[in-house]
XYZ file of C-alpha atoms in Angstrom:
334
model
C -0.274 -0.258 0.082
C 1.655 3.228 -1.053
C 1.902 6.717 1.135
C -1.003 7.942 -1.465
C -3.512 4.957 -0.400
C -2.890 5.644 3.400
C -3.088 9.388 2.757
C -6.666 8.695 1.429
C -7.635 6.130 3.876
C -7.049 8.681 6.736
C -8.893 11.635 4.483
C -11.908 8.940 4.053
C -11.691 8.311 8.126
C -11.680 11.673 8.738
C -14.893 12.246 6.372
C -16.773 9.119 7.868
C -16.171 10.134 11.534
C -17.054 13.957 11.200
C -20.220 12.813 9.018
C -21.186 10.731 11.800
C -21.906 13.766 13.957
C -24.080 15.139 11.164
C -26.117 12.298 11.326
C -28.516 13.304 14.380
C -29.070 16.732 12.670
C -29.834 15.365 9.224
C -32.601 13.107 11.092
C -34.215 15.627 12.792
C -34.075 17.871 9.585
C -35.841 15.044 7.807
C -38.499 14.484 10.199
C -39.329 17.961 10.181
C -39.635 18.719 6.441
C -42.649 17.951 4.055
C -42.464 15.032 1.529
C -41.735 17.368 -1.459
C -39.024 19.618 0.570
C -35.262 18.725 0.577
C -34.308 18.713 4.376
C -32.482 21.623 5.560
C -28.821 20.577 7.339
C -28.072 22.232 10.704
C -24.235 22.804 10.802
C -23.875 23.058 14.487
C -23.141 19.682 15.272
C -20.015 19.828 12.813
C -18.888 23.083 14.290
C -16.004 22.916 16.912
C -18.451 24.300 19.517
C -20.867 21.386 18.399
C -17.954 18.678 18.727
C -16.874 19.926 22.290
C -20.474 19.973 23.685
C -20.410 16.121 22.374
C -16.987 15.200 24.140
C -17.669 17.555 27.192
C -20.922 15.088 27.531
C -19.490 12.003 26.884
C -16.663 12.355 29.574
C -19.522 11.627 31.823
C -19.803 8.012 30.211
C -18.529 5.114 32.170
C -17.169 3.378 28.955
C -13.292 4.053 28.325
C -13.884 2.691 24.915
C -16.551 6.069 23.798
C -14.033 7.937 25.670
C -11.324 7.012 23.355
C -13.632 7.068 20.235
C -14.444 10.714 21.304
C -10.883 11.877 21.321
C -9.835 10.162 18.063
C -13.222 12.013 16.669
C -11.914 15.335 17.392
C -8.294 14.821 16.724
C -9.153 13.053 13.298
C -11.919 15.562 12.852
C -9.217 18.385 13.065
C -8.214 18.993 9.909
C -11.844 19.794 8.649
C -12.579 22.410 11.230
C -11.695 25.975 11.273
C -7.898 26.552 12.559
C -8.419 30.012 14.175
C -11.737 28.178 16.085
C -9.787 25.343 17.155
C -7.010 27.439 18.709
C -9.305 29.841 20.326
C -11.381 26.753 22.067
C -7.675 25.762 23.371
C -6.687 28.725 24.651
C -9.884 29.243 26.921
C -10.488 25.969 28.040
C -8.992 25.137 31.430
C -10.369 21.486 32.109
C -7.567 19.368 31.830
C -9.401 16.644 30.128
C -10.881 19.081 27.446
C -7.323 21.081 27.305
C -5.544 17.675 26.552
C -8.662 16.585 23.668
C -7.966 19.978 21.790
C -4.318 20.437 22.254
C -4.265 16.386 20.511
C -6.531 18.100 17.826
C -4.209 20.807 17.277
C -1.320 18.552 17.090
C -2.875 16.268 14.545
C -3.178 19.731 12.418
C 0.626 19.600 12.406
C 0.938 16.167 11.955
C -0.936 16.370 8.810
C 0.868 18.921 7.096
C -0.845 22.158 8.367
C 0.165 24.908 10.294
C 3.236 24.424 12.190
C 1.878 27.159 15.072
C -0.527 24.768 15.743
C 1.762 22.621 17.789
C 3.878 25.628 18.918
C 0.646 26.734 20.688
C 0.369 23.369 22.684
C 4.306 23.554 23.113
C 3.860 27.176 24.663
C 1.187 26.094 26.855
C 3.082 23.223 28.085
C 5.784 25.252 29.210
C 4.007 28.351 30.508
C 0.275 27.798 31.860
C -0.152 28.771 35.578
C -1.966 25.240 36.014
C 0.243 22.053 36.435
C -2.381 19.996 35.521
C -2.911 21.843 32.451
C 0.587 21.759 31.579
C 0.412 17.948 32.043
C -2.433 17.366 30.082
C -0.741 19.657 26.849
C 2.011 17.133 27.591
C -0.171 14.018 27.222
C -1.531 15.290 23.916
C 2.095 15.294 22.225
C 2.904 11.811 23.483
C 3.783 9.253 20.333
C 3.773 12.123 18.176
C 6.540 14.096 16.192
C 6.599 16.679 18.419
C 10.209 15.967 19.538
C 11.557 16.852 16.256
C 9.186 20.253 15.894
C 9.980 21.887 19.809
C 13.520 22.607 20.218
C 14.623 22.198 23.820
C 11.161 21.999 25.208
C 11.557 18.746 27.257
C 15.204 20.138 28.939
C 13.016 22.530 30.350
C 9.976 20.500 31.208
C 12.142 18.304 33.282
C 12.733 21.171 35.439
C 9.314 21.896 36.001
C 8.216 22.894 39.588
C 5.608 20.023 39.271
C 6.465 16.595 39.786
C 3.253 15.693 37.761
C 4.362 17.632 35.026
C 8.524 16.339 35.108
C 7.151 12.523 35.132
C 4.694 13.459 31.917
C 7.618 14.784 30.050
C 9.670 11.781 31.138
C 7.093 9.450 29.666
C 6.837 11.267 26.483
C 10.683 10.853 25.990
C 10.638 7.177 26.719
C 7.639 6.074 24.720
C 8.311 8.149 21.723
C 12.209 7.111 21.960
C 10.403 3.568 21.883
C 7.054 3.305 19.974
C 7.704 6.309 17.600
C 11.385 6.240 16.604
C 11.779 2.254 17.447
C 15.158 3.346 19.531
C 16.907 4.003 16.038
C 17.049 7.820 15.753
C 19.919 9.407 17.141
C 18.033 12.580 17.568
C 15.566 11.496 19.554
C 17.979 9.248 21.636
C 20.247 12.543 22.359
C 17.490 14.619 23.491
C 16.337 11.937 25.774
C 19.785 11.899 27.426
C 20.057 15.674 27.454
C 16.627 16.266 29.138
C 17.760 13.257 31.690
C 20.934 15.121 32.084
C 19.436 18.178 32.847
C 17.117 17.225 35.495
C 17.810 17.281 38.738
C 14.799 15.180 39.653
C 16.396 11.735 40.372
C 13.256 9.748 39.785
C 12.933 11.545 36.110
C 16.439 10.847 35.260
C 16.085 7.382 36.185
C 12.821 6.803 34.254
C 14.611 8.098 31.202
C 17.549 6.588 31.327
C 16.364 3.430 32.558
C 14.021 2.883 29.863
C 15.197 4.275 26.640
C 17.416 2.582 23.819
C 20.725 4.037 23.441
C 21.987 2.351 20.350
C 22.126 5.481 18.267
C 23.150 8.179 21.122
C 26.199 10.317 19.997
C 29.669 10.223 21.915
C 28.541 13.965 23.672
C 25.238 11.968 25.483
C 27.732 9.204 25.993
C 29.715 11.430 28.288
C 26.587 12.756 29.864
C 25.570 9.496 30.966
C 28.830 8.521 32.254
C 29.176 11.787 34.248
C 25.750 10.682 35.994
C 27.528 7.299 37.473
C 28.594 9.740 39.992
C 25.259 11.067 41.065
C 24.542 10.715 44.853
C 21.118 9.035 44.075
C 21.879 5.042 43.634
C 18.747 5.080 41.596
C 20.274 7.309 38.735
C 23.529 5.609 38.937
C 21.897 2.273 38.358
C 19.950 3.698 35.394
C 23.000 5.204 33.752
C 24.910 2.042 33.893
C 22.045 0.392 32.039
C 21.988 3.040 29.674
C 25.939 2.734 29.011
C 24.993 -0.852 28.314
C 23.355 -0.070 25.030
C 25.590 2.550 23.410
C 27.020 2.196 19.929
C 30.125 0.062 19.162
C 32.226 3.159 18.609
C 31.565 3.982 22.669
C 31.712 0.472 23.909
C 35.393 0.509 24.790
C 34.568 3.757 26.674
C 31.628 2.739 28.338
C 33.255 -0.707 29.953
C 36.271 1.441 31.187
C 33.642 3.834 32.965
C 32.045 0.967 34.280
C 34.983 -1.282 35.528
C 36.270 2.111 37.180
C 33.671 2.721 39.043
C 32.315 -0.753 40.070
C 35.038 -0.963 42.755
C 34.514 2.280 44.641
C 30.451 1.299 44.274
C 28.774 0.561 47.672
C 25.170 -0.334 46.579
C 24.619 -3.906 45.702
C 21.869 -3.070 43.283
C 24.138 -0.571 41.265
C 26.763 -3.163 41.455
C 24.716 -5.957 39.936
C 23.427 -3.586 37.025
C 27.077 -2.646 36.272
C 27.581 -6.373 35.978
C 25.021 -6.806 33.588
C 25.969 -3.952 31.500
C 29.834 -5.237 31.356
C 28.554 -8.451 29.838
C 26.432 -6.751 27.605
C 29.314 -4.281 26.145
C 31.754 -7.396 26.225
C 29.776 -10.617 25.683
C 32.697 -13.222 25.817
C 35.474 -10.784 25.709
C 34.343 -9.610 29.098
C 34.677 -12.802 30.851
C 38.538 -12.100 32.047
C 37.256 -8.688 33.109
C 34.180 -10.283 35.424
C 36.747 -12.859 37.072
C 38.988 -10.071 38.130
C 35.634 -8.513 39.833
C 35.029 -11.477 41.574
C 36.834 -10.933 44.983
C 35.439 -7.090 45.162
C 32.483 -8.102 46.314
C 31.849 -12.033 48.042
C 27.984 -11.410 47.957
C 28.068 -10.957 44.133
C 30.237 -13.930 43.412
C 27.338 -16.082 42.087
C 26.002 -13.210 40.083
C 29.552 -13.213 38.280
C 29.893 -16.766 38.151
C 26.305 -17.070 36.144
C 27.066 -14.332 33.882
C 30.654 -16.011 33.424
C 28.784 -19.463 32.765
C 26.496 -18.052 30.016
C 29.288 -15.893 28.084
C 31.163 -18.918 27.516
C 28.605 -20.265 25.457
C 29.361 -18.003 22.704
C 25.940 -16.837 22.080
C 25.445 -14.032 19.653
C 22.246 -12.672 20.399
C 21.850 -10.487 23.587
C 18.320 -11.776 24.280
C 19.682 -15.031 23.910
C 22.233 -14.277 26.789
C 19.349 -13.029 28.807
C 17.345 -15.908 28.633
C 19.745 -18.515 29.216
C 20.887 -16.162 32.301
C 17.398 -16.355 33.911
C 17.112 -19.807 33.182
C 19.942 -20.590 35.178
C 18.869 -18.362 37.562
C 15.682 -20.271 38.155
C 17.371 -23.442 37.722
C 19.587 -22.609 41.162
């Protein structure tokens, strides 16, 4: 199926969704008209205000599926609605649920190749609205979209927001976009996530980002930022940075291994040390065995963990997923 076919399908879907709103108006007009008189269509129900009224009523429904439908309805109809009316409705709305719906509709306009300022308006409100719940709602509206490419350093600013809710939503966006929009294979997305993690002073946010993103495409500067976080006061951050270093590109593997090996002896948290062992194994595969053997005496309580890694790595498996699966099997068998 070509991109043109997909575009036509999207437009057809949009028309069907919008026309579904007209059905009640057509029916009512038809009943009121005489047999020899064409029904007069009422446009109110397909206006911005008509859509919003329908969605506002629907938010009281107990059906989550229906609520998702309403969100999709506004988003898909956005390309047919007057941009100025949609933006004005967004700017005067203060119910976080409705703000999120309207923000998603504006983002959809930019995503469909219409005015870029639609998404810019959403990003600006995410940064500047006085209500943290509204800021969080606008952030959710940008999730799993191309917002990361169009909003500059927005996420570095959002992870420093005074509201924990806003910081958490921003971190979630970065993780989900990295994995689900870019598949962990986009350098810009990965570097943006690392920059935001390093900019944050919230250990939970930094750990959430670094512990979950894929770092296989990060640049050298991002690797340096992650390495610096190995000296964080937070064990949670050190563990997440360790995990992130385990997945860096081939050109950065040697540097990452040296960092982890150098930090292991001075590390006091068993959980962080355990994460370091896994990343050392991942960065070296079978070549990491001698390094792991030298670390065995540092912390006797982790000697069984090191022995398990050595045993699995000596099997010369070529896929990390297979190594992890075999390691898990060995641990279950103990």
